Amino acid sequence: MRLRYTSLLIGVALACASGFAEQKEGTPAQQSIAAAQQQIKLDPKKVQAFNELALGLLRRSRETADAKYLKDAEAALAQGLQLAPGDFQMQRTEVALMLGRHDFAQAKERALILHHRTPDDVATYGDIAEADIALGNYPDAETNAQWMMNLRPNNIPALIAGAELRVLYGDPAGAIDFLNRASSETSPAEVEELAWIANRVASIQVESGQVDAAEQTLEQAERIFPGYVSTMENLAAVRMAQNRANDAVELLTKAAEVDSDPHVIYRLAVAEQKAGLSDEAQAKEAQASFVEFEKMTSEPGKATHEARLDLVLMEAGLPAKAPDALKLAQAEMAERQDVWTLDAYAWALFANAQYQAAEAAEQKAMAIGIRSAQIFDHAGHIAQRLNHSEDAARYFKLSIQSNPMSDYASDALKSAGTTVLAYAPEQRSVQTASGSPLEPESPDVLPRPTIASKEQAARPGEVATVAASLVFAPVPEALLTPHPTGTDRLIQSAQATALRNPNDAKAYSGLGAAYFQRARETGDVNDYQLAEQALTKSLDLVSADFSADAALGTMASVCMGEHRFNDALSYAQRGLSLGTGDVSSFAIVGDAYADMGEYDKAALAYSRLTPRDMTLEPRAAYARDSRLAYLKLIAGDTPGAILLMKTAVAEGVEAQLPSENLAWLYYELGEFSTLSGDTASANSAYMAAITIHPGDYRALAGLAKLRANHGRSAEAIGLYQRAIAVVPMPIFIAELGDLYAQTGNESEARKQYALVEYIGLLGHINQVLHNRDLALFYADHDVKLSEALELAQKELEVRHDIYTYDALAWALCKNGRLTEAADASAKALRLGTQDPLLLFHSGMIAARLGQVEKARADLEQSLHINPHFGLIDSTVAQQQLNRLGIQSASKEGSGQYAR
C-alpha cells in the first residue's frame, strides 16, 4: 500500500478540470504543476508558487508511481526555502516529501517541531498520524486523528487515517465506511484522489475475501482515472484470488514498466510462479523475476520497507537464507514496529527455530487486532511447532475466515490437518467442503495467547526434564533497549493544556495520569511526586462531583506505587462514593488490602469488579483476573494461578492495553512460571514482555535470573546490566552482585552491594519502597543484621502480608531469635503458598531449631517445586539436606532433586 500525503489535501487550492474526460487539460497534478510554473515565470521570487510546484510534483509522483517527481519536488522546495527558510508551508511540504520517501521517523520528528510552532494545524496532525501508523505507534496515531476530527470535522485526511486504524484494529467494514465518507467529501474534480480512495477500498475488500466487490470498485476507479498504476496492481490481486494468475502477470508486467518499486517485481514473481505450475516458461520467468527482485532490494536506497519485508518472507522460506532473513528483519524492527514488520520478524524467527520468540512477536502483531490471513497463518504454524494444538487450530481457522480466497487461507487449510478436527469438532466442514469458506465467526473470537489445560500444566516431576533440555535463544539486540512510548509527549501535551487552562481540573488530572504512567515505565520515584502534585491540584479544583473520579482513581494508584496503602484505600473509596457507576476502583481497594495482608477483604473487593448480570469488557476482565490469579498463587494453587493469569494476558491482548501494561501481565506470568519451576514457559513469557515493550527492565531481569540459575553467567550478567541501566532496582542489583561473587569477581560484587545500600536508602520514598528488599539483602549476606531486623519490623507496621512475615522471619533467624522466626515463618506460610523461597527459609529455621523432619519436608518441597529457585539458595538448600542425611540424586535419576 502506498501511503497518502496528508499535506497535499489541506490548504492547497488547485485549479482542476471538472473531470478527466478532457485529457488535453491533464491530470489535477499536471494542472497544478503548470499553474505553479507559470506563476514562477511571472514572479521568480514568489515563495508560495514554489510550494505549490512541490505539492503538484508530489501528487504527480503518486499519480504515476514515478520516483523522479520526488527529486523534482525536492529541487522546488530547495529553491523556495532559499527564498524563505522559515516559511511554515514550505516546511510542511518538506514533511510531505519525507513521507513520500518513507522517511517516517524523520518526517515525524520534523512534524513535531512544526506542531509545537503551530499547535492547531490540522495538516501537521495528519503528518504525525501518518508517520505513527507507518512506525506502528497506533495509539498516538489514533489520538492525532481524533484531534484532526475535533479541529475540522469530516476532513478527508482524518477520515483516511481513521480508515487505516480501523483496518489495523480488525474492523474492515468500519474502514470502508470511513473511506466512503472521505470519497463523498472529495471534489469531483479531484479524480486521482477519488481513484486512490476507491483503490484503498478495493484493497481492503480483497484482503477480506470480497473479491467480486473489489472488482466492481476497481472498475469504478478505472472509469474515474484511467490507466492508474494502483488500479492495475489491485486488479492483479483480484485476478490472483480468482486463480487467473496469467492475467495477474499481464497486469503486473504493465505496472512494473512504470512503478520502480521492487515490491511490484516481487508480486510479479509470485504471480509468475503460480502461473508456472502449469506453464514451464512462466516458471522460468518467475525465477528470473525473483533474482531481479533480490538484486533490486539489495541496492542501497532502492527498496521500500514493503519490499524489504517481502525479502524477509522470501528468504525465510529458504533454509540457507534464513539467517539473512533474521538479520534483515532485526534491522527493520530497529526502525519501526508496525504489524507487518512484527509479522515478518516473527516469521524470520520461526525460520531460525526461535519458536518462543516468534510466538511473542506474532502475539504483539495480533494484539493490535488486525484480522489478516497472512498473520493468522503464520501464528498457526508457530503454535503448531510449539505443540500448542488448540491455538494452532484457532489461528488456522481465523486465517481461513479472514480471507478464504487467499493463498494463506489455502495453506492454513492444508496445515490444519487433523488439528482442526481434534480440537474444534464444529469445524469439520473445513475438511469436507473443498475450498468452501467457513461460516463467519462471532466478533468476540480473537486470537489469544496459549492457555494450557489443567492436564497440560507443568507437573513437579517434569520440571527438571524441561529445564535440562532448555536451550536459551539469544535475546535480539533491538529488544534490549527501551523504545519511546509516547508518554513524554503525552506529558508535554498535558502540561501545555494545564498551562492554557489553569482552572481546569481535568487538565491536571490528565497530567497526573501521564506522570504516573511514566513512573510505571521508568521506576523514577520523582514521577510519583509530580503525579501527586498535579492530582492534588486537580482535586483542589474539583473533588466532590463525578468529574473527580479519574483524579481520585489515579491518586489511589500513585499511593499504591509509594506503598501508602491506607491512603490508597481512602482515595479509592472516595472515588467509589461519588456514585458514577464505575467499579474499577475496587481493584485498588483489593490491591491495598492484599498488600496489607487482609486477603479476605481483597477477595471481596475484587468480586465487586464483576457486576451482577453483566459481561465484563476485556479491560475490566483482565484487571479482575490478574488479581484473582495472585490470590490463587498465595493460596497455594500455582497451576490455577498460571491458568488464570494466562486468561488475564489474553484479555489484556484483546483490550489492546498500552505496551507497558501488557508487558507487565506477561512479566507476572513469567514470575508465576518461574516460581513453579517451568523455566521454558517463564522464558517465553519474559520474551513476550520485551517484544511488546522493548527494554522492559523487569522482564530483562527475569531473563537474567533464569540464565543465572541455569549456569549461563555471561548472558545473565549482560541482561542484568541492561535491566539496571533502565531502572536500578536494588533487588536486581543484589542479584547481579551475587552473580559476580559466584563467578569470582569479588570487586564487582562489592560495587553492586554498595549500590544496593545507596539506592535503598536514597530519599524518603526509596526507604519506604525498599525496606523489605534491603532487610532480605542484609540477612542473605549476613551483614548489618540488627538493621535488617529493624527494617523488617518497620515494614510490618504498614503491611502484614505473607512476604513481609517471611522477611521478618529470615531477619529474626539471622539475629538468633529462632522461636520468633519460626512463628513469623508459620504466618508467612499460613495460606499454603507454594513458594520455594518461603519454604527454604522455613526449612532453614527448622534446621537451626533441631526440627529435623520439618526441615527435611520444607527443603525437599522447595527443591521439588523448583530445583533452580535461587542462584545461591537452591545450593544451600541441597547442602542442608545433605547435612540432614538426605542423599539426593538428580531428578532425572531418582525423581527427587536436581541441582
Tab-separated table of N, CA and C in Angstrom, residues 9-10 152-160 177-191 193-195 197-198:
chain	number	residue	atom	x	y	z
A	9	LEU	N	-3.584	17.706	0.708
A	9	LEU	CA	-5.015	17.926	0.536
A	9	LEU	C	-5.585	19.030	1.397
A	10	ILE	N	-4.782	19.593	2.292
A	10	ILE	CA	-5.311	20.621	3.175
A	10	ILE	C	-4.662	21.945	2.832
A	152	ARG	N	-11.421	19.900	12.700
A	152	ARG	CA	-12.145	20.093	11.441
A	152	ARG	C	-12.935	18.828	11.128
A	153	PRO	N	-14.185	18.738	11.594
A	153	PRO	CA	-14.981	17.511	11.417
A	153	PRO	C	-15.054	17.063	9.957
A	154	ASN	N	-14.943	15.753	9.768
A	154	ASN	CA	-15.072	15.125	8.451
A	154	ASN	C	-14.048	15.608	7.432
A	155	ASN	N	-12.867	16.050	7.917
A	155	ASN	CA	-11.842	16.384	6.928
A	155	ASN	C	-11.267	15.092	6.353
A	156	ILE	N	-10.885	15.139	5.112
A	156	ILE	CA	-10.538	13.917	4.370
A	156	ILE	C	-9.330	13.190	4.962
A	157	PRO	N	-8.227	13.877	5.252
A	157	PRO	CA	-7.082	13.152	5.809
A	157	PRO	C	-7.403	12.432	7.118
A	158	ALA	N	-8.226	13.057	7.965
A	158	ALA	CA	-8.598	12.405	9.223
A	158	ALA	C	-9.415	11.148	8.957
A	159	LEU	N	-10.334	11.217	8.010
A	159	LEU	CA	-11.142	10.043	7.674
A	159	LEU	C	-10.266	8.920	7.127
A	160	ILE	N	-9.270	9.270	6.310
A	160	ILE	CA	-8.397	8.248	5.733
A	160	ILE	C	-7.494	7.644	6.815
A	177	ASP	N	-16.361	2.264	5.543
A	177	ASP	CA	-17.305	3.347	5.829
A	177	ASP	C	-16.583	4.693	5.899
A	178	PHE	N	-15.425	4.727	6.596
A	178	PHE	CA	-14.637	5.953	6.676
A	178	PHE	C	-14.213	6.404	5.280
A	179	LEU	N	-13.778	5.450	4.458
A	179	LEU	CA	-13.301	5.796	3.115
A	179	LEU	C	-14.442	6.297	2.237
A	180	ASN	N	-15.617	5.705	2.375
A	180	ASN	CA	-16.758	6.188	1.609
A	180	ASN	C	-17.117	7.621	2.000
A	181	ARG	N	-17.016	7.914	3.295
A	181	ARG	CA	-17.265	9.287	3.747
A	181	ARG	C	-16.199	10.233	3.178
A	182	ALA	N	-14.951	9.776	3.151
A	182	ALA	CA	-13.885	10.595	2.572
A	182	ALA	C	-14.159	10.861	1.096
A	183	SER	N	-14.637	9.845	0.399
A	183	SER	CA	-14.938	9.996	-1.027
A	183	SER	C	-16.051	11.015	-1.246
A	184	SER	N	-17.064	10.969	-0.370
A	184	SER	CA	-18.186	11.898	-0.521
A	184	SER	C	-17.773	13.345	-0.241
A	185	GLU	N	-16.691	13.521	0.549
A	185	GLU	CA	-16.204	14.863	0.868
A	185	GLU	C	-15.235	15.390	-0.201
A	186	THR	N	-14.822	14.523	-1.120
A	186	THR	CA	-13.819	14.894	-2.119
A	186	THR	C	-14.483	15.527	-3.345
A	187	SER	N	-13.882	16.567	-3.827
A	187	SER	CA	-14.413	17.250	-5.008
A	187	SER	C	-14.381	16.317	-6.219
A	188	PRO	N	-15.427	16.349	-7.065
A	188	PRO	CA	-15.416	15.524	-8.289
A	188	PRO	C	-14.236	15.832	-9.206
A	189	ALA	N	-13.677	17.026	-9.065
A	189	ALA	CA	-12.531	17.384	-9.896
A	189	ALA	C	-11.258	16.664	-9.480
A	190	GLU	N	-11.224	16.183	-8.231
A	190	GLU	CA	-10.027	15.515	-7.705
A	190	GLU	C	-10.058	14.042	-8.105
A	191	VAL	N	-9.922	13.797	-9.407
A	191	VAL	CA	-10.140	12.449	-9.931
A	191	VAL	C	-9.108	11.449	-9.422
A	193	GLU	N	-7.495	11.582	-6.568
A	193	GLU	CA	-7.796	11.322	-5.150
A	193	GLU	C	-8.965	10.354	-5.018
A	194	LEU	N	-9.997	10.556	-5.824
A	194	LEU	CA	-11.149	9.644	-5.798
A	194	LEU	C	-10.736	8.229	-6.200
A	195	ALA	N	-9.870	8.137	-7.216
A	195	ALA	CA	-9.391	6.818	-7.640
A	195	ALA	C	-8.539	6.171	-6.554
A	197	ILE	N	-8.821	6.606	-3.302
A	197	ILE	CA	-9.727	6.129	-2.253
A	197	ILE	C	-10.415	4.844	-2.696
A	198	ALA	N	-10.863	4.806	-3.940
A	198	ALA	CA	-11.509	3.595	-4.456
A	198	ALA	C	-10.550	2.413	-4.417
